[in-house]
Amino acid sequence: MADNWKEDRMRSPRRILITGGAGFIGSNFVHHWCSNYPNDRVIVLDALTYAGNRQNLTNLENQNNFRFVQGDICDRTLIDNLLQTENIDTIAHFAAESHVDRSILGPAAFVQTNIVGTFTLLEAFRQHWYNFTPIQQQQGLFLHVSTDEVYGSLNPEDPAFTETTPYSPNSPYSASKASSDHFARAYFHTYGVPTIITNCSNNYGPYHFPEKLIPLMCINMLLGKQLPVYGDGQNVRDWLYVIDHCRALDCVIHRGKPGETYNIGGNNEVKNLDLVRMLCKLMDELADNLPITPCEQLINFVKDRPGHDRRYAIDANKIKNELGWTPSVTVEQGLKRTVEWYLTHRHWWEPLLSEEYQAYYRKVYA
Ligand code: NAD
Ligand code: DAU
């Protein structure tokens, strides 16, 4: 590949396919992209599983340069058709089954979407990319959005994950993501398809589905329900505000080097119990008419998640030094904004507490 990739990929306008764009990070990314690059053509492909929500994109639906397509990333005919008719040059691939607890209850969907779905997209993009002009080949990119969980679990004294940390996935979710990362890497090395992999730490912020720790705690406090903390609550996660993740992916799309991996993290390691206590304090301060206060009374230690990784931490020096990205939001600012968002978006989260969600909740927390 010629070494003028940087300049060529800076060229706009882009025709970008965003898979999983109705989910948590995907929809934040779609908003980021549409407001920063109004001349780009944006196609969202999303199957609208339980985690996908078209409401997350409502204010974009009338824009001429935006199109929503409901469909499955495993559907090769649909993907081929979209890549050709929309003349796609960039794929930002978010679509996945993303929740560890669901992967323990039922791993098959994770194999299907995360492995088979990613493989299907890569194959379709490979065929499509071969027909590009040389300039289009320079601009084209397959961004594979992945997770720090592929690196496994750290002990308290271990250094943070770097891009060369060996893979050691411990859950069906992280095993499926690791597999898809390997395919994305292999398509660059074998076929020259310009892929980049990003491995990011735990995100939080608007549009986060209520099964994950932070939204679940916020909503349970608002409903006066118990706050289930797994095990001893001493597991550590490295939290990143979702908008900062979107900014990092933007840098990678415009300035990242094909064939590379970039770790993305917030440099915000927090123990789960400390995080829940921070949320309780914020909720006590910001919410009126809580059913039970102070919220800390609601904390309830429950049976641990099987195979629960003890600690994640990201060394994000590569993306900082090579692409100039650093997080812009501290964990204190980000948590406050997030609590405020759940307080003012009851109309968004209330309908998500469906019968399916209640059944899932009973299974995990019984
Ligand atoms: P999410 O579960 O909120 O959203 C996933 C989206 O993908 C949903 O809109 C869903 O409808 C869609 N989808 C699922 N299966 C599909 C299929 N077969 N075809 C088309 N669409 C399908 O997930 P998220 O938290 O936004 O995560 C997005 C990506 O980022 C995932 O690949 C995840 O592994 C990765 N990631 C997440 C985090 C995090 O903290 N949430 C951190 C690092 C990386
Ligand atoms: O690290 C990146 C990953 O972060 C992403 O790849 C995943 O898609 C995303 O779901 C997230 O995975 P986690 O398993 O870390 O996130 P979750 O919100 O499920 O849990 C965060 C921590 O909180 C974890 O240590 C388990 C704990 N927890 C979670 C829930 C839902 C609890 O103690 N109680 C809970 O009820």
Tab-separated table of C-alpha atoms and ligand atoms in Angstrom:
chain	number	residue	atom	x	y	z
A	1	MET	CA	0.000	0.000	0.000
A	2	ALA	CA	1.377	3.452	-0.920
A	3	ASP	CA	2.401	5.654	1.982
A	4	ASN	CA	0.103	8.542	1.031
A	5	TRP	CA	-2.810	6.864	2.884
A	6	LYS	CA	-3.061	9.728	5.357
A	7	GLU	CA	-3.764	12.527	2.888
A	8	ASP	CA	-6.062	10.404	0.740
A	9	ARG	CA	-8.212	9.327	3.651
A	10	MET	CA	-8.600	12.929	4.829
A	11	ARG	CA	-10.499	13.645	1.592
A	12	SER	CA	-14.218	14.299	1.967
A	13	PRO	CA	-17.064	13.650	1.304
A	14	ARG	CA	-17.192	10.083	2.463
A	15	ARG	CA	-19.945	7.488	1.925
A	16	ILE	CA	-20.059	5.671	5.209
A	17	LEU	CA	-21.986	2.551	6.267
A	18	ILE	CA	-22.466	2.460	10.050
A	19	THR	CA	-23.543	-0.959	11.321
A	20	GLY	CA	-25.247	-1.105	14.709
A	21	GLY	CA	-25.998	2.619	14.438
A	22	ALA	CA	-29.222	2.311	16.464
A	23	GLY	CA	-27.381	0.942	19.504
A	24	PHE	CA	-25.666	2.805	22.326
A	25	ILE	CA	-22.246	3.743	20.921
A	26	GLY	CA	-23.351	3.480	17.294
A	27	SER	CA	-26.119	6.062	17.692
A	28	ASN	CA	-23.820	8.475	19.541
A	29	PHE	CA	-21.340	8.013	16.682
A	30	VAL	CA	-24.035	8.647	14.030
A	31	HIS	CA	-24.945	11.937	15.770
A	32	HIS	CA	-21.273	12.873	15.973
A	33	TRP	CA	-20.687	12.089	12.303
A	34	CYS	CA	-23.804	13.801	10.952
A	35	SER	CA	-23.136	17.017	12.859
A	36	ASN	CA	-19.412	17.147	12.020
A	37	TYR	CA	-19.574	15.971	8.381
A	38	PRO	CA	-22.880	17.196	6.922
A	39	ASN	CA	-21.656	16.584	3.331
A	40	ASP	CA	-21.073	12.875	3.900
A	41	ARG	CA	-23.634	10.234	2.959
A	42	VAL	CA	-24.527	8.207	6.090
A	43	ILE	CA	-26.210	4.793	5.860
A	44	VAL	CA	-27.150	3.036	9.102
A	45	LEU	CA	-27.652	-0.735	8.967
A	46	ASP	CA	-29.170	-2.194	12.114
A	47	ALA	CA	-31.220	-5.331	12.817
A	48	LEU	CA	-33.051	-3.557	15.690
A	49	THR	CA	-32.514	-6.355	18.188
A	50	TYR	CA	-33.636	-5.711	21.779
A	51	ALA	CA	-30.601	-3.363	22.062
A	52	GLY	CA	-31.327	-1.322	18.939
A	53	ASN	CA	-33.688	1.637	19.109
A	54	ARG	CA	-34.679	3.721	16.112
A	55	GLN	CA	-35.789	6.497	18.470
A	56	ASN	CA	-32.090	7.158	19.090
A	57	LEU	CA	-31.901	8.561	15.546
A	58	THR	CA	-35.293	10.271	15.211
A	59	ASN	CA	-34.005	13.775	14.575
A	60	LEU	CA	-31.854	12.565	11.636
A	61	GLU	CA	-34.517	10.646	9.719
A	62	ASN	CA	-35.575	13.646	7.575
A	63	GLN	CA	-32.084	14.593	6.421
A	64	ASN	CA	-31.363	13.897	2.722
A	65	ASN	CA	-27.882	12.535	3.351
A	66	PHE	CA	-29.111	9.998	5.953
A	67	ARG	CA	-30.714	6.588	5.374
A	68	PHE	CA	-31.768	3.920	7.869
A	69	VAL	CA	-31.924	0.300	6.742
A	70	GLN	CA	-33.262	-2.413	9.015
A	71	GLY	CA	-31.323	-5.591	8.314
A	72	ASP	CA	-28.870	-8.214	9.502
A	73	ILE	CA	-25.103	-8.027	8.967
A	74	CYS	CA	-25.217	-11.783	8.224
A	75	ASP	CA	-27.366	-11.119	5.124
A	76	ARG	CA	-24.775	-11.114	2.328
A	77	THR	CA	-27.203	-10.198	-0.441
A	78	LEU	CA	-28.386	-7.147	1.451
A	79	ILE	CA	-24.814	-6.055	2.244
A	80	ASP	CA	-23.632	-6.473	-1.377
A	81	ASN	CA	-26.594	-4.465	-2.552
A	82	LEU	CA	-26.002	-1.642	-0.061
A	83	LEU	CA	-22.273	-1.397	-0.774
A	84	GLN	CA	-22.912	-1.166	-4.514
A	85	THR	CA	-25.996	1.024	-4.715
A	86	GLU	CA	-24.727	3.457	-2.101
A	87	ASN	CA	-21.133	3.290	-3.405
A	88	ILE	CA	-19.842	2.884	0.150
A	89	ASP	CA	-16.147	3.669	0.756
A	90	THR	CA	-16.040	3.379	4.562
A	91	ILE	CA	-17.565	0.911	7.000
A	92	ALA	CA	-17.704	1.729	10.713
A	93	HIS	CA	-18.685	-1.614	12.213
A	94	PHE	CA	-20.403	-1.410	15.618
A	95	ALA	CA	-23.121	-4.079	15.234
A	96	ALA	CA	-22.694	-6.796	17.841
A	97	GLU	CA	-24.231	-8.678	20.685
A	98	SER	CA	-22.526	-6.691	23.423
A	99	HIS	CA	-23.614	-7.831	26.889
A	100	VAL	CA	-21.419	-10.290	28.832
A	101	ASP	CA	-24.281	-11.568	31.029
A	102	ARG	CA	-26.391	-12.406	27.948
A	103	SER	CA	-23.404	-14.218	26.402
A	104	ILE	CA	-23.291	-16.454	29.484
A	105	LEU	CA	-27.012	-17.227	29.197
A	106	GLY	CA	-26.935	-17.829	25.421
A	107	PRO	CA	-23.629	-17.713	23.509
A	108	ALA	CA	-24.985	-18.808	20.091
A	109	ALA	CA	-26.216	-15.333	19.085
A	110	PHE	CA	-22.738	-13.970	19.866
A	111	VAL	CA	-21.098	-16.459	17.517
A	112	GLN	CA	-23.623	-15.658	14.811
A	113	THR	CA	-23.531	-11.856	14.886
A	114	ASN	CA	-20.054	-11.124	16.184
A	115	ILE	CA	-18.137	-13.764	14.230
A	116	VAL	CA	-20.287	-14.774	11.240
A	117	GLY	CA	-21.678	-11.243	10.825
A	118	THR	CA	-18.228	-9.600	10.883
A	119	PHE	CA	-16.901	-12.233	8.466
A	120	THR	CA	-19.840	-11.584	6.112
A	121	LEU	CA	-19.188	-7.836	6.128
A	122	LEU	CA	-15.458	-8.308	5.568
A	123	GLU	CA	-16.059	-10.665	2.632
A	124	ALA	CA	-18.554	-8.279	1.041
A	125	PHE	CA	-16.225	-5.291	1.537
A	126	ARG	CA	-13.286	-7.252	0.077
A	127	GLN	CA	-15.176	-7.960	-3.157
A	128	HIS	CA	-16.472	-4.387	-3.304
A	129	TRP	CA	-13.054	-2.862	-2.589
A	130	TYR	CA	-11.357	-4.804	-5.421
A	131	ASN	CA	-13.520	-2.852	-7.864
A	132	PHE	CA	-12.507	0.560	-6.455
A	133	THR	CA	-10.305	2.969	-8.377
A	134	PRO	CA	-6.777	3.375	-6.860
A	135	ILE	CA	-7.858	6.664	-5.236
A	136	GLN	CA	-10.972	5.046	-3.760
A	137	GLN	CA	-8.794	2.208	-2.480
A	138	GLN	CA	-6.661	4.751	-0.625
A	139	GLN	CA	-9.701	6.441	0.921
A	140	GLY	CA	-11.578	3.202	1.728
A	141	LEU	CA	-11.571	1.809	5.245
A	142	PHE	CA	-13.147	-0.959	7.328
A	143	LEU	CA	-13.121	0.203	10.951
A	144	HIS	CA	-13.747	-2.716	13.297
A	145	VAL	CA	-14.918	-1.422	16.694
A	146	SER	CA	-13.828	-3.817	19.425
A	147	THR	CA	-13.250	-4.089	23.124
A	148	ASP	CA	-10.509	-4.254	25.766
A	149	GLU	CA	-12.143	-7.471	27.052
A	150	VAL	CA	-10.231	-9.474	24.400
A	151	TYR	CA	-7.080	-8.995	26.510
A	152	GLY	CA	-8.560	-10.813	29.529
A	153	SER	CA	-8.211	-9.855	33.170
A	154	LEU	CA	-5.463	-7.895	34.993
A	155	ASN	CA	-4.137	-8.306	38.529
A	156	PRO	CA	-3.954	-5.108	40.616
A	157	GLU	CA	-0.201	-4.610	39.999
A	158	ASP	CA	-0.208	-5.475	36.257
A	159	PRO	CA	0.530	-2.765	33.678
A	160	ALA	CA	-2.405	-1.603	31.538
A	161	PHE	CA	-3.251	-3.346	28.232
A	162	THR	CA	-1.202	-2.188	25.241
A	163	GLU	CA	-1.783	-3.044	21.583
A	164	THR	CA	0.711	-5.918	21.931
A	165	THR	CA	-0.847	-7.538	25.016
A	166	PRO	CA	-1.666	-11.164	24.078
A	167	TYR	CA	-5.349	-11.979	23.625
A	168	SER	CA	-6.869	-13.930	26.508
A	169	PRO	CA	-10.685	-13.685	26.339
A	170	ASN	CA	-12.642	-15.170	29.255
A	171	SER	CA	-16.333	-14.843	28.340
A	172	PRO	CA	-18.270	-16.032	25.286
A	173	TYR	CA	-18.737	-12.325	24.439
A	174	SER	CA	-15.012	-11.518	24.534
A	175	ALA	CA	-14.135	-14.780	22.756
A	176	SER	CA	-16.488	-13.848	19.898
A	177	LYS	CA	-15.054	-10.321	19.701
A	178	ALA	CA	-11.496	-11.720	19.745
A	179	SER	CA	-12.367	-14.007	16.855
A	180	SER	CA	-13.796	-11.120	14.822
A	181	ASP	CA	-10.664	-9.034	15.559
A	182	HIS	CA	-8.518	-11.843	14.147
A	183	PHE	CA	-10.585	-11.892	10.948
A	184	ALA	CA	-10.276	-8.110	10.548
A	185	ARG	CA	-6.498	-8.390	11.006
A	186	ALA	CA	-6.229	-11.322	8.567
A	187	TYR	CA	-8.137	-9.467	5.833
A	188	PHE	CA	-5.503	-6.722	5.892
A	189	HIS	CA	-2.534	-9.083	5.900
A	190	THR	CA	-3.896	-11.579	3.377
A	191	TYR	CA	-5.941	-9.476	0.980
A	192	GLY	CA	-4.709	-5.918	1.606
A	193	VAL	CA	-8.211	-4.806	2.633
A	194	PRO	CA	-7.667	-1.607	4.688
A	195	THR	CA	-8.910	-2.625	8.123
A	196	ILE	CA	-8.242	-0.917	11.455
A	197	ILE	CA	-9.183	-2.408	14.831
A	198	THR	CA	-9.925	-0.313	17.909
A	199	ASN	CA	-10.069	-1.865	21.390
A	200	CYS	CA	-11.920	0.378	23.808
A	201	SER	CA	-12.673	0.287	27.525
A	202	ASN	CA	-16.124	0.612	29.184
A	203	ASN	CA	-18.271	3.392	27.735
A	204	TYR	CA	-21.090	5.278	29.435
A	205	GLY	CA	-23.408	8.162	28.524
A	206	PRO	CA	-26.710	8.827	26.684
A	207	TYR	CA	-28.724	6.020	25.007
A	208	HIS	CA	-27.105	3.251	27.097
A	209	PHE	CA	-29.445	0.258	27.321
A	210	PRO	CA	-30.605	-0.390	30.946
A	211	GLU	CA	-28.990	-3.840	31.276
A	212	LYS	CA	-25.466	-2.352	31.694
A	213	LEU	CA	-24.090	-1.253	35.070
A	214	ILE	CA	-24.412	2.555	34.928
A	215	PRO	CA	-27.889	2.905	33.346
A	216	LEU	CA	-29.177	-0.018	35.410
A	217	MET	CA	-28.073	1.659	38.641
A	218	CYS	CA	-29.492	5.066	37.628
A	219	ILE	CA	-32.877	3.607	36.665
A	220	ASN	CA	-33.118	1.368	39.737
A	221	MET	CA	-32.462	4.388	41.979
A	222	LEU	CA	-35.232	6.312	40.216
A	223	LEU	CA	-37.576	3.357	40.761
A	224	GLY	CA	-36.452	2.713	44.359
A	225	LYS	CA	-35.216	-0.780	43.417
A	226	GLN	CA	-32.173	-2.610	44.795
A	227	LEU	CA	-28.749	-1.917	43.256
A	228	PRO	CA	-27.236	-5.345	42.507
A	229	VAL	CA	-23.430	-5.307	42.909
A	230	TYR	CA	-21.728	-8.519	41.762
A	231	GLY	CA	-19.389	-10.327	44.185
A	232	ASP	CA	-17.397	-8.023	46.464
A	233	GLY	CA	-17.747	-4.968	44.194
A	234	GLN	CA	-13.962	-4.642	43.900
A	235	ASN	CA	-13.739	-5.361	40.160
A	236	VAL	CA	-12.164	-2.469	38.278
A	237	ARG	CA	-13.267	-0.946	34.968
A	238	ASP	CA	-11.661	1.920	33.003
A	239	TRP	CA	-14.569	4.269	32.188
A	240	LEU	CA	-14.778	6.459	29.083
A	241	TYR	CA	-17.535	8.934	28.220
A	242	VAL	CA	-19.077	7.747	24.944
A	243	ILE	CA	-18.608	11.081	23.146
A	244	ASP	CA	-14.853	10.766	23.727
A	245	HIS	CA	-14.949	7.287	22.187
A	246	CYS	CA	-16.690	8.785	19.115
A	247	ARG	CA	-14.013	11.504	18.884
A	248	ALA	CA	-11.323	8.817	19.038
A	249	LEU	CA	-12.966	6.796	16.233
A	250	ASP	CA	-13.201	9.970	14.142
A	251	CYS	CA	-9.400	10.448	14.565
A	252	VAL	CA	-8.808	6.819	13.618
A	253	ILE	CA	-10.967	7.045	10.473
A	254	HIS	CA	-9.214	10.197	9.304
A	255	ARG	CA	-5.672	9.633	10.493
A	256	GLY	CA	-5.264	5.986	11.522
A	257	LYS	CA	-3.051	3.622	9.565
A	258	PRO	CA	-4.594	0.551	7.899
A	259	GLY	CA	-3.446	-2.715	9.441
A	260	GLU	CA	-2.985	-1.093	12.863
A	261	THR	CA	-4.750	-1.533	16.181
A	262	TYR	CA	-5.462	1.392	18.523
A	263	ASN	CA	-6.380	1.063	22.183
A	264	ILE	CA	-8.865	3.665	23.473
A	265	GLY	CA	-9.440	4.292	27.172
A	266	GLY	CA	-10.380	6.925	29.683
A	267	ASN	CA	-7.498	6.514	32.141
A	268	ASN	CA	-10.279	6.328	34.738
A	269	GLU	CA	-9.954	3.102	36.683
A	270	VAL	CA	-12.725	2.812	39.269
A	271	LYS	CA	-13.864	-0.081	41.472
A	272	ASN	CA	-17.502	-0.999	40.839
A	273	LEU	CA	-18.589	-0.310	44.417
A	274	ASP	CA	-16.940	3.139	44.374
A	275	LEU	CA	-18.628	3.898	41.063
A	276	VAL	CA	-22.054	2.898	42.399
A	277	ARG	CA	-21.492	5.089	45.463
A	278	MET	CA	-20.571	8.047	43.200
A	279	LEU	CA	-23.805	7.509	41.266
A	280	CYS	CA	-25.804	7.337	44.510
A	281	LYS	CA	-24.385	10.684	45.679
A	282	LEU	CA	-25.096	12.338	42.332
A	283	MET	CA	-28.639	10.991	42.267
A	284	ASP	CA	-29.281	12.163	45.867
A	285	GLU	CA	-28.111	15.659	44.849
A	286	LEU	CA	-29.781	15.972	41.451
A	287	ALA	CA	-33.101	14.108	41.664
A	288	ASP	CA	-36.334	15.305	43.278
A	289	ASN	CA	-38.816	12.920	44.861
A	290	LEU	CA	-36.677	9.782	44.899
A	291	PRO	CA	-38.655	6.840	46.326
A	292	ILE	CA	-35.794	5.961	48.729
A	293	THR	CA	-32.943	8.220	49.923
A	294	PRO	CA	-30.066	8.191	50.509
A	295	CYS	CA	-29.679	5.837	47.537
A	296	GLU	CA	-26.749	3.961	49.115
A	297	GLN	CA	-29.309	2.056	51.229
A	298	LEU	CA	-30.322	0.274	48.041
A	299	ILE	CA	-26.903	-1.331	47.444
A	300	ASN	CA	-27.238	-5.107	47.495
A	301	PHE	CA	-24.341	-7.547	47.009
A	302	VAL	CA	-25.459	-10.405	44.757
A	303	LYS	CA	-23.955	-13.616	43.373
A	304	ASP	CA	-20.908	-12.934	41.195
A	305	ARG	CA	-20.924	-13.149	37.372
A	306	PRO	CA	-19.301	-16.486	36.321
A	307	GLY	CA	-15.738	-15.902	35.045
A	308	HIS	CA	-15.968	-12.226	36.095
A	309	ASP	CA	-12.813	-10.388	34.919
A	310	ARG	CA	-11.201	-8.627	37.869
A	311	ARG	CA	-9.639	-5.585	36.278
A	312	TYR	CA	-9.374	-3.832	32.906
A	313	ALA	CA	-7.080	-0.884	32.214
A	314	ILE	CA	-6.092	0.645	28.874
A	315	ASP	CA	-2.781	2.204	27.948
A	316	ALA	CA	-3.928	4.763	25.357
A	317	ASN	CA	-0.482	6.235	24.607
A	318	LYS	CA	-0.394	5.047	20.996
A	319	ILE	CA	-3.537	6.904	19.909
A	320	LYS	CA	-2.448	9.933	21.941
A	321	ASN	CA	1.089	10.087	20.491
A	322	GLU	CA	0.314	9.051	16.904
A	323	LEU	CA	-3.118	10.579	16.306
A	324	GLY	CA	-3.334	13.305	18.963
A	325	TRP	CA	-6.454	12.017	20.750
A	326	THR	CA	-7.052	12.402	24.489
A	327	PRO	CA	-10.333	12.201	26.446
A	328	SER	CA	-12.025	15.570	27.018
A	329	VAL	CA	-14.429	14.623	29.821
A	330	THR	CA	-13.437	13.581	33.363
A	331	VAL	CA	-15.316	10.747	35.039
A	332	GLU	CA	-16.907	13.240	37.492
A	333	GLN	CA	-18.192	15.432	34.629
A	334	GLY	CA	-19.294	12.440	32.554
A	335	LEU	CA	-21.198	10.755	35.385
A	336	LYS	CA	-22.983	14.003	36.259
A	337	ARG	CA	-24.042	14.492	32.622
A	338	THR	CA	-25.175	10.864	32.462
A	339	VAL	CA	-27.277	11.029	35.635
A	340	GLU	CA	-28.860	14.257	34.342
A	341	TRP	CA	-29.614	12.532	31.009
A	342	TYR	CA	-31.438	9.622	32.706
A	343	LEU	CA	-33.338	12.110	34.867
A	344	THR	CA	-34.582	14.028	31.834
A	345	HIS	CA	-35.134	11.019	29.521
A	346	ARG	CA	-37.635	8.928	31.404
A	347	HIS	CA	-39.698	8.795	28.181
A	348	TRP	CA	-36.695	7.079	26.516
A	349	TRP	CA	-35.932	4.413	29.116
A	350	GLU	CA	-39.367	3.567	30.565
A	351	PRO	CA	-40.587	1.724	27.415
A	352	LEU	CA	-37.380	-0.363	27.413
A	353	LEU	CA	-38.345	-2.053	30.690
A	354	SER	CA	-40.509	-4.447	28.677
A	355	GLU	CA	-41.721	-7.938	29.600
A	356	GLU	CA	-38.692	-9.360	27.726
A	357	TYR	CA	-36.424	-7.136	29.816
A	358	GLN	CA	-38.146	-8.169	33.079
A	359	ALA	CA	-37.764	-11.857	32.142
A	360	TYR	CA	-34.066	-11.319	31.415
A	361	TYR	CA	-33.696	-9.441	34.730
A	362	ARG	CA	-35.283	-12.279	36.699
A	363	LYS	CA	-32.951	-14.818	35.050
A	364	VAL	CA	-29.758	-12.880	35.841
A	365	TYR	CA	-30.652	-11.599	39.307
A	366	ALA	CA	-32.809	-14.440	40.635
B	1	NAD	P1	-25.351	-2.215	21.786
B	1	NAD	O1	-25.699	-3.590	22.237
B	1	NAD	O2	-25.909	-1.049	22.498
B	1	NAD	O3	-25.753	-2.038	20.246
B	1	NAD	C1	-25.558	-3.042	19.291
B	1	NAD	C2	-26.364	-2.677	18.052
B	1	NAD	O4	-26.119	-3.670	17.052
B	1	NAD	C3	-27.873	-2.653	18.289
B	1	NAD	O5	-28.448	-1.520	17.696
B	1	NAD	C4	-28.379	-3.920	17.613
B	1	NAD	O6	-29.703	-3.816	17.109
B	1	NAD	C5	-27.367	-4.078	16.485
B	1	NAD	N1	-27.235	-5.470	16.031
B	1	NAD	C6	-27.089	-6.588	16.808
B	1	NAD	N2	-27.027	-7.682	16.024
B	1	NAD	C7	-27.104	-7.253	14.743
B	1	NAD	C8	-27.073	-7.908	13.486
B	1	NAD	N3	-26.955	-9.242	13.389
B	1	NAD	N4	-27.169	-7.162	12.358
B	1	NAD	C9	-27.296	-5.804	12.445
B	1	NAD	N5	-27.346	-5.145	13.605
B	1	NAD	C10	-27.246	-5.843	14.745
B	1	NAD	O7	-23.768	-2.184	21.752
B	1	NAD	P2	-22.760	-0.987	22.091
B	1	NAD	O8	-22.517	-0.974	23.543
B	1	NAD	O9	-23.215	0.230	21.401
B	1	NAD	O10	-21.427	-1.540	21.402
B	1	NAD	C11	-21.163	-1.261	20.035
B	1	NAD	C12	-19.846	-1.924	19.649
B	1	NAD	O11	-18.797	-1.407	20.462
B	1	NAD	C13	-19.839	-3.436	19.864
B	1	NAD	O12	-19.139	-4.027	18.791
B	1	NAD	C14	-19.098	-3.642	21.178
B	1	NAD	O13	-18.426	-4.877	21.184
B	1	NAD	C15	-18.110	-2.480	21.120
B	1	NAD	N6	-17.684	-1.946	22.435
B	1	NAD	C16	-18.619	-1.608	23.394
B	1	NAD	C17	-18.171	-1.035	24.595
B	1	NAD	C18	-19.141	-0.618	25.666
B	1	NAD	O14	-18.713	-0.227	26.757
B	1	NAD	N7	-20.446	-0.637	25.435
B	1	NAD	C19	-16.810	-0.838	24.816
B	1	NAD	C20	-15.902	-1.207	23.814
B	1	NAD	C21	-16.355	-1.743	22.620
B	2	DAU	O1	-14.749	-3.235	28.614
B	2	DAU	C1	-15.569	-2.975	27.515
B	2	DAU	C2	-16.861	-3.713	27.669
B	2	DAU	O2	-17.610	-3.033	28.673
B	2	DAU	C3	-17.666	-3.826	26.386
B	2	DAU	O3	-16.948	-4.579	25.447
B	2	DAU	C4	-19.035	-4.475	26.645
B	2	DAU	O4	-19.797	-4.471	25.463
B	2	DAU	C5	-19.740	-3.685	27.732
B	2	DAU	O5	-20.969	-4.299	28.036
B	2	DAU	C6	-18.876	-3.574	28.978
B	2	DAU	O6	-18.713	-4.861	29.594
B	2	DAU	P1	-18.777	-5.058	31.199
B	2	DAU	O7	-19.131	-6.454	31.469
B	2	DAU	O8	-17.549	-4.488	31.828
B	2	DAU	O9	-19.982	-4.025	31.501
B	2	DAU	P2	-21.228	-4.122	32.503
B	2	DAU	O10	-21.883	-2.791	32.494
B	2	DAU	O11	-22.077	-5.315	32.218
B	2	DAU	O12	-20.540	-4.354	33.913
B	2	DAU	C7	-19.589	-3.427	34.421
B	2	DAU	C8	-19.081	-3.979	35.745
B	2	DAU	O13	-20.155	-3.945	36.694
B	2	DAU	C9	-18.634	-5.434	35.673
B	2	DAU	O14	-17.534	-5.628	36.546
B	2	DAU	C10	-19.848	-6.219	36.209
B	2	DAU	C11	-20.454	-5.256	37.196
B	2	DAU	N1	-21.925	-5.326	37.344
B	2	DAU	C12	-22.694	-5.277	36.218
B	2	DAU	C13	-24.069	-5.350	36.304
B	2	DAU	C14	-24.913	-5.306	35.053
B	2	DAU	C15	-22.509	-5.423	38.597
B	2	DAU	O15	-21.806	-5.433	39.628
B	2	DAU	N2	-23.876	-5.484	38.690
B	2	DAU	C16	-24.670	-5.458	37.588
B	2	DAU	O16	-25.923	-5.549	37.744
